[in-house]
Amino acid sequence: MDNIPVFKPLIEPEEIAAAQAALEMGWLGMGEYVGRFESALGDTLELEDRHVVGLSTGHAALHLGLLLAEVGPGDEVITPSFNNIADHQAIWTTGARPVFCDVLPHTLCVDLNKAAELVSPQTKAIIAMDYACGLCDHNQLADFAVTHGLRVMHDAAHSLGSRWEGCPIGSFSDLCMFSFDPIKTITCIDGGALVVRSEEEKERLHRMRLIGMGQSAEVMYQNQRAWTYDVAEPGYRYHLANLHAALGLEQLAKLDTITATRRATCRAYHDAFAELAGLDVPMTDFDDITPFLYYVQVEADRREAFCQWLQERGVETGMHWQPGHGFTLFSDCRRGDLSVTEQLARQIVTLPLHSCMATDAQERVIAAVQSFFKQG
Ligand SMILES: Cc1ncc(COP(=O)(O)O)c(C=O)c1O
């Protein structure tokens, strides 16, 4: 019997055909598919007054977003310690320092009351992340930014397809990033995107993603390039490539199915785990949510035995994440009260969740979890 992995990309004949077509086209780098992917993503997000820029990774999107926010040496950026290391490293890469904030116990997203206590004259921005299958309070976040005069980097790596008060995630934030890495809800193998509000920020990103070259994106979207150009500011090799975008286009077209099937699996887990004493499940009914990851919380002193029990039954588990404030690199960084984060770090377990997850895999996960708690 095969093990059930925590993540499994949905690679079907459409993705394979798209990859082949992109390879056969012979223009592998930044080109036509990137332009098409950006406009398809803009349509999915129902963008009216914002622009999508395709990038090589979510980390690149975070880095460039912080640079647009003028974050640099001497500055501070508040973000949950309970966040992906990509966020903490993106802050570090600008020369600024992360300031570690706690999360709320019911959403595992940033606690803005605690964040308010951390604002200093050096604070330039906040990175708020929608975790797993939950969302930040985006109204409170927007108010927080106005009150403290901060830019908001919305990390939506986990929430593509979800809606906040009816509006697609990605359609209302100051700066909003997505990741399309190999395990994400939709994948480009590796890819990312940043959604910005102004033409000016879009144009700057076009240069920054192409090592500073002032190339016309419109020309590049025709699989062409200019041989003469100016370089007026620092840049990075952060653009999305045709092959990756071709895959992403096929995945985007399946977002409704991806949402429906992931939601159904999460609801089946919820129903099956509701009565289990000693296990906490995410506090959501999954309405308006495209779940990326399904986590449970297990009493700290039983977590290892729980994961071992599941492993013996062919069910793999993950742990998202080790909090950032514990890493050596960040040992000197400022932090507030992190009591919720500390507790979470000892309790959190990720269970397998796939798009179009096979029913027998789902049943095996449920049976393994139930049997652990029923054995007493
Ligand atoms: C919340 C979050 N932000 C950012 C990233 C970084 O994205 P990428 O892997 O595309 O660089 C990830 C990746 O797992 C993530 O989970």
PDB file of N, CA and C and ligand atoms in Angstrom, residues 56-62 83-87 129-131 155-158 177-184 190-192 292 320-321, ligand 1:
ATOM      1  N   SER A  56       9.215  34.689 -10.489  1.00  0.00           N
ATOM      2  CA  SER A  56       9.787  33.339 -10.457  1.00  0.00           C
ATOM      3  C   SER A  56       9.359  32.529  -9.241  1.00  0.00           C
ATOM      4  N   THR A  57       9.120  33.180  -8.122  1.00  0.00           N
ATOM      5  CA  THR A  57       8.713  32.495  -6.886  1.00  0.00           C
ATOM      6  C   THR A  57       7.880  33.451  -6.021  1.00  0.00           C
ATOM      7  N   GLY A  58       7.265  32.885  -5.010  1.00  0.00           N
ATOM      8  CA  GLY A  58       6.589  33.720  -4.024  1.00  0.00           C
ATOM      9  C   GLY A  58       7.599  34.540  -3.236  1.00  0.00           C
ATOM     10  N   HIS A  59       8.739  33.954  -2.978  1.00  0.00           N
ATOM     11  CA  HIS A  59       9.785  34.678  -2.245  1.00  0.00           C
ATOM     12  C   HIS A  59      10.206  35.927  -3.018  1.00  0.00           C
ATOM     13  N   ALA A  60      10.349  35.785  -4.336  1.00  0.00           N
ATOM     14  CA  ALA A  60      10.712  36.946  -5.173  1.00  0.00           C
ATOM     15  C   ALA A  60       9.621  38.018  -5.070  1.00  0.00           C
ATOM     16  N   ALA A  61       8.370  37.578  -5.053  1.00  0.00           N
ATOM     17  CA  ALA A  61       7.252  38.534  -4.955  1.00  0.00           C
ATOM     18  C   ALA A  61       7.306  39.290  -3.626  1.00  0.00           C
ATOM     19  N   LEU A  62       7.631  38.567  -2.556  1.00  0.00           N
ATOM     20  CA  LEU A  62       7.745  39.227  -1.245  1.00  0.00           C
ATOM     21  C   LEU A  62       8.894  40.230  -1.250  1.00  0.00           C
ATOM     22  N   ASN A  83       5.128  31.964  10.433  1.00  0.00           N
ATOM     23  CA  ASN A  83       5.013  32.314   9.021  1.00  0.00           C
ATOM     24  C   ASN A  83       6.087  31.531   8.283  1.00  0.00           C
ATOM     25  N   ASN A  84       5.996  31.552   6.965  1.00  0.00           N
ATOM     26  CA  ASN A  84       7.000  30.854   6.176  1.00  0.00           C
ATOM     27  C   ASN A  84       8.339  31.593   6.265  1.00  0.00           C
ATOM     28  N   ILE A  85       9.403  30.832   6.284  1.00  0.00           N
ATOM     29  CA  ILE A  85      10.738  31.436   6.364  1.00  0.00           C
ATOM     30  C   ILE A  85      10.992  32.376   5.172  1.00  0.00           C
ATOM     31  N   ALA A  86      10.296  32.136   4.064  1.00  0.00           N
ATOM     32  CA  ALA A  86      10.448  33.009   2.883  1.00  0.00           C
ATOM     33  C   ALA A  86      10.125  34.462   3.239  1.00  0.00           C
ATOM     34  N   ASP A  87       9.118  34.653   4.086  1.00  0.00           N
ATOM     35  CA  ASP A  87       8.734  36.015   4.476  1.00  0.00           C
ATOM     36  C   ASP A  87       9.827  36.650   5.319  1.00  0.00           C
ATOM     37  N   MET A 129      -0.348  37.250   6.694  1.00  0.00           N
ATOM     38  CA  MET A 129      -0.489  36.044   5.891  1.00  0.00           C
ATOM     39  C   MET A 129      -1.784  35.315   6.231  1.00  0.00           C
ATOM     40  N   ASP A 130      -2.501  34.883   5.200  1.00  0.00           N
ATOM     41  CA  ASP A 130      -3.664  34.021   5.404  1.00  0.00           C
ATOM     42  C   ASP A 130      -3.136  32.604   5.571  1.00  0.00           C
ATOM     43  N   TYR A 131      -3.399  31.983   6.723  1.00  0.00           N
ATOM     44  CA  TYR A 131      -2.791  30.680   6.995  1.00  0.00           C
ATOM     45  C   TYR A 131      -3.711  29.513   6.643  1.00  0.00           C
ATOM     46  N   ASP A 155       0.369  38.344   2.247  1.00  0.00           N
ATOM     47  CA  ASP A 155       0.874  37.061   1.769  1.00  0.00           C
ATOM     48  C   ASP A 155      -0.326  36.139   1.579  1.00  0.00           C
ATOM     49  N   ALA A 156      -0.672  35.934   0.306  1.00  0.00           N
ATOM     50  CA  ALA A 156      -1.839  35.102  -0.023  1.00  0.00           C
ATOM     51  C   ALA A 156      -1.393  33.785  -0.655  1.00  0.00           C
ATOM     52  N   ALA A 157      -0.209  33.337  -0.261  1.00  0.00           N
ATOM     53  CA  ALA A 157       0.313  32.074  -0.811  1.00  0.00           C
ATOM     54  C   ALA A 157      -0.640  30.910  -0.531  1.00  0.00           C
ATOM     55  N   HIS A 158      -1.421  31.017   0.565  1.00  0.00           N
ATOM     56  CA  HIS A 158      -2.323  29.925   0.934  1.00  0.00           C
ATOM     57  C   HIS A 158      -3.773  30.197   0.545  1.00  0.00           C
ATOM     58  N   MET A 177       0.735  39.088  -2.624  1.00  0.00           N
ATOM     59  CA  MET A 177       1.567  38.106  -3.331  1.00  0.00           C
ATOM     60  C   MET A 177       0.943  36.717  -3.321  1.00  0.00           C
ATOM     61  N   PHE A 178       1.284  35.954  -4.376  1.00  0.00           N
ATOM     62  CA  PHE A 178       0.895  34.540  -4.470  1.00  0.00           C
ATOM     63  C   PHE A 178       2.137  33.708  -4.762  1.00  0.00           C
ATOM     64  N   SER A 179       2.052  32.446  -4.370  1.00  0.00           N
ATOM     65  CA  SER A 179       3.105  31.482  -4.701  1.00  0.00           C
ATOM     66  C   SER A 179       2.483  30.350  -5.506  1.00  0.00           C
ATOM     67  N   PHE A 180       3.212  29.885  -6.507  1.00  0.00           N
ATOM     68  CA  PHE A 180       2.764  28.727  -7.291  1.00  0.00           C
ATOM     69  C   PHE A 180       3.856  27.663  -7.261  1.00  0.00           C
ATOM     70  N   ASP A 181       4.405  27.440  -6.077  1.00  0.00           N
ATOM     71  CA  ASP A 181       5.488  26.464  -5.955  1.00  0.00           C
ATOM     72  C   ASP A 181       4.922  25.040  -6.063  1.00  0.00           C
ATOM     73  N   PRO A 182       5.776  24.015  -5.987  1.00  0.00           N
ATOM     74  CA  PRO A 182       5.298  22.666  -6.347  1.00  0.00           C
ATOM     75  C   PRO A 182       4.141  22.139  -5.503  1.00  0.00           C
ATOM     76  N   ILE A 183       3.970  22.645  -4.293  1.00  0.00           N
ATOM     77  CA  ILE A 183       2.935  22.071  -3.422  1.00  0.00           C
ATOM     78  C   ILE A 183       1.712  22.967  -3.284  1.00  0.00           C
ATOM     79  N   LYS A 184       1.703  24.095  -3.957  1.00  0.00           N
ATOM     80  CA  LYS A 184       0.618  25.058  -3.726  1.00  0.00           C
ATOM     81  C   LYS A 184      -0.687  24.616  -4.406  1.00  0.00           C
ATOM     82  N   ASP A 190       7.509  26.194 -10.168  1.00  0.00           N
ATOM     83  CA  ASP A 190       7.873  27.316  -9.312  1.00  0.00           C
ATOM     84  C   ASP A 190       7.360  28.571  -9.987  1.00  0.00           C
ATOM     85  N   GLY A 191       6.796  29.448  -9.214  1.00  0.00           N
ATOM     86  CA  GLY A 191       6.272  30.688  -9.776  1.00  0.00           C
ATOM     87  C   GLY A 191       5.681  31.530  -8.667  1.00  0.00           C
ATOM     88  N   GLY A 192       5.470  32.789  -8.972  1.00  0.00           N
ATOM     89  CA  GLY A 192       4.859  33.684  -8.005  1.00  0.00           C
ATOM     90  C   GLY A 192       4.204  34.835  -8.743  1.00  0.00           C
ATOM     91  N   PHE A 292      -5.808  25.446   1.346  1.00  0.00           N
ATOM     92  CA  PHE A 292      -4.485  25.012   0.868  1.00  0.00           C
ATOM     93  C   PHE A 292      -3.990  23.848   1.710  1.00  0.00           C
ATOM     94  N   HIS A 320       3.777  22.730   9.803  1.00  0.00           N
ATOM     95  CA  HIS A 320       3.899  24.094   9.263  1.00  0.00           C
ATOM     96  C   HIS A 320       3.507  25.089  10.352  1.00  0.00           C
ATOM     97  N   TRP A 321       4.481  25.721  10.984  1.00  0.00           N
ATOM     98  CA  TRP A 321       5.906  25.651  10.744  1.00  0.00           C
ATOM     99  C   TRP A 321       6.641  25.703  12.070  1.00  0.00           C
TER     100      TRP A 321
HETATM  101  C1  LIG B   1       2.909  31.587   3.410  1.00  0.00           C
HETATM  102  C2  LIG B   1       3.991  31.455   2.383  1.00  0.00           C
HETATM  103  N1  LIG B   1       4.573  32.583   1.929  1.00  0.00           N
HETATM  104  C3  LIG B   1       5.555  32.539   1.010  1.00  0.00           C
HETATM  105  C4  LIG B   1       6.002  31.358   0.495  1.00  0.00           C
HETATM  106  C5  LIG B   1       7.128  31.363  -0.488  1.00  0.00           C
HETATM  107  O1  LIG B   1       6.708  31.007  -1.763  1.00  0.00           O
HETATM  108  P1  LIG B   1       7.730  30.299  -2.779  1.00  0.00           P
HETATM  109  O2  LIG B   1       7.971  28.903  -2.298  1.00  0.00           O
HETATM  110  O3  LIG B   1       7.002  30.328  -4.080  1.00  0.00           O
HETATM  111  O4  LIG B   1       8.958  31.126  -2.804  1.00  0.00           O
HETATM  112  C6  LIG B   1       5.424  30.153   0.927  1.00  0.00           C
HETATM  113  C7  LIG B   1       5.898  28.873   0.388  1.00  0.00           C
HETATM  114  O5  LIG B   1       5.658  27.796   0.846  1.00  0.00           O
HETATM  115  C8  LIG B   1       4.381  30.199   1.902  1.00  0.00           C
HETATM  116  O6  LIG B   1       3.809  29.105   2.379  1.00  0.00           O
END
